[in-house]
Structures are given as structure tokens and as C-alpha cells.
């Protein structure tokens, strides 16, 4: 770290796989990086591949990529490590925020002997490795070597503490609403459309939602289901919709860059995930005034949702229970209004300004001065 770093705003770099993906971690990275740049920080985003971004960045944010397209990191491991080191030293980076603890496997050797302080930012929950056993190793390396680990929920903080006995600094910073809170509820209460948003992958539980939907349309045949997103499970989900006989009441339009329009046109939001690191789509839906029906999965939804206050919750992987909850909300306008008002309050507590001003800047100051990045309770 350059001399005088404790008396000036640190130079920050966010290291990520790519920003050119319509996903929660990428969207939040762009949002936090832009908010810090707007506050006068020198901000870099370094993608491992692809200089394009699916989300807007503040004009002061510098975005670069190590490779134009995704390489084989087994073959390009040494080159990746070297390029990360060269970038950090060339741009006088003070704090490197790793958008996934898996990146520790690159940054630990890349920054050996340097003064760059590392922050590992976890977007999943501790007990989910997303099919990569190396992630479990990377998390433990991050805890032992990073200046701070950032997790999204207090439940996940406790899980990290229980699993890793080595002393380390950990902060809880929830994901922010990635856009300004709409000045009023914009979702039409009378719209007969249930909206779900996410990648078409097993984790999102859209197969469970289709099972539930087959029961819902028996009693609410004039309602429609829209699942926004793209992914490898599309053929299986389309086949399942046909098997259940609900293809005519289900649309899967793929990814939408105008996601706000989808929220504005729906009457109910449904999250059917088997697990979630946070569940950013819940905040987005609540910001627009959508009543929420959700599975009470690990870990984010449990932290965000209050039964009867801002959502109706059901056990994960329970299609019939999800159907009953959807029918309950569909059939009760007063409940929809109650949930919508509660959701708006939740979204208002997660604005970018509040979380950057009160959480991220405190974290960065602590990392730079060597006081750690722990949350106040730590």
C-alpha cells in the first residue's frame, strides 16, 4: 500500500469473473463500485474475462479484463496470477475486493509480498460450494489470509465462525437494492400475473414452482406465470410445463434487460429457490410493491423475510405448500396490500446510499488502517 494511504481515500479494485452476466453478484458489484466512485474513490473493476458489463457503471469507474473471453484457468493459471499482480501494482491498488472467495486461489499467490489488502466478499452461504469442492478450501484460505471477509447475513457469519476456528475479521453487509427506490408502489395490485426471476438452474427451484403452478391454475385459471431468466434447465422446465399441462399459462421469455418492466406488470412475486446466498430479486420485487411468496431457504430469505409482514413463506422444495401460499395471496387483496407495504419498508432499509455510507465505507477505513473490517457486533 502506498505511503499516506491512511490519510487519503484508498484506491479500490473489485476483482470478479465477469460483469457481463445478468446475475445478482455482478449487479451488486457494479452498484457498489459505482456508488463508491460517486463519493470520490478511485475505483477499478478487474474482470478475469470480457470487458463488457451487463450493468451501467459510473463514468469514473475503470473496467478492464485480463482475457477477452473466458480461458481455461487450468492452462492459464500462471498467466492469470501474473496479470493480477501486474494490474494491482501498476494501478497502486490499496484494497482488493474479491467478489468470490474462490478468487483467493489466484490472489493469494498474486499478491504475495505486496501491501495490497484483500477483502473476500461471499455471495453464497457457507454450506453451499456450487459444485466446486475447491470453494471450501478457498473460503478457509480467505479467512486465514484476507484483511476481512464480508458475508450477507448474520446467520452466515455465525456459520463461518463455527466452522473456522482461526481468528479472522468478518463483517455482515447485506446486498443493496441496485437501483433507486421507486417513489411509490408501481406494481398493479389487480394484475393476474405471478412473476419469478432467476437463472434457469436447479438451485432456483423453478421445477417446484411449476409443480405448484399446476395446482394453482386449477383454482385460478385466469392467472399467468412468468419466469424471467435463462439457463441450462430451460429444456427440462419446458418439458415439465408440458407434462403438467400448464404451457399455455406459463411464459419463459429469457433474460430481460428491462427487468423493471417485468416487476411493474406483475401482481405477485414468487421465489421458489432451494437455497439463496441473499435473494436480491426479493428486494427488487418489494421495491416495486409486489407481495412476495417465498421458500424459507438458506440463507438470505430467512434474514430478509418476516412471515405475514413482508412475505408468506413455505418450506423449501414443497410444491403443494407453495401452491397453497400462492392461492392464499392471490385470493386475498388485503393480504397482498399488507405484504406490499411491509416489503416497501424492507427495500427502503437496503438502499445503496445507506449501505455504502454506513457499512462499506466503515469497512474500507478499517481495512486500510489495519483495524479490520468487522461489523460493530464483532
Steps between C-alpha positions, in 0.01 A plus 500: 500500500638841410623734773228728634222254421355546846450874439346479153219303354634161401515386140257210473485217250213252471617169349229289339459226245301718261254787518338391175242273661147582614546367852478631855868512597591682179218748544593575861868537410416760235270679745748518791794590277300780339377635834856516636621671183224758541641573846842580363679166532728384221329177396617226267310188402719222369319214330678175430341507156285729280517879536127537432260559789136399513438785744579872483813626674574849630714688243786517752519120534780343296408153374762269349525127432794260508374297203253589221311171545495242776818291482583164650625609839681170546714579197512874566542489878852642510413769246190597699697531823769709330249732330313560825824592676610730219163679498494553878852639514470710183183669623620543861203308641456528876205264553399210278142379545466142376141460384522124565726333760599255224712783363727456802654210309634759254555803721689333783801415281451808283536743790760315705738754649290800388325754721160457335237412759243243391130477585316176417134566414273195533177500296387148581473331839768299670352154455450528124803447274308537169644172379862603554665330800796739459266775621510353851880517497495852359268622776733375770800655326310828473414497870864441593659751263257780410474822698124437523226268379164650405186285522140591428317384812562462869407132475781448254742691725421258781551206265843626392594554866390148597682334213827695503664519841789714383445865608401721208309819432150461362239762413132462418392730217173420327466548128347833404206574278689554172286795387334800660192412701196585284313792660183294525370148453496437127379141480131479405309320773240384248749335265437126478862407446746321727861593428815299574852615408830311492734280303338184371699267722410240760578730794215735409237227539295592195410133463336527843323817389359324194376217721329760717366687198322190372299511824452879496345523154234244592352760736627819332487422126515866398841556661830472312856415608806672353849364572765752392851365451710269291707192570569133432179376663277661234430179300416305816273776629318533169448124496374510857251777419369286216484195724294692756279643225574862591702615197225738389504682836881515538741726312880483515619800297868459587719774643359851506713811522180694575433300815325798659221461244448140609458608862259779398278258309465230766259457789692252720868403524606143573842369607515121491874451558656198665765734642607861461804694616282808539213524253546843344190452285293509820615856571438600141147361504420661836630836379234501229229402748458135407365267770741209545453126536832327569666183616668552836835377371854565614625753555392840372122455482486407868684821583286723277153359542246523781205264483183703447698825517663518158451145367319172528762227546493127440751218555750456215429232239132469592288552188158450662586744781618754243173458310294556815698815582460640150126434504472662841669817378322500164164473674552766767543862375538627857788260562665605175483863609639419845792306354571770244521770768726286716721422204544866415630564851749215461621632166536853640737367768730357232576798278846534345558834672433363847708186460794679336502793742448297816655162420740492205687820582546387861630166377749663264625739768554209737684294239728788402591600855554139602209499744324226305165504331285352771140598550431696820381184676836338434 
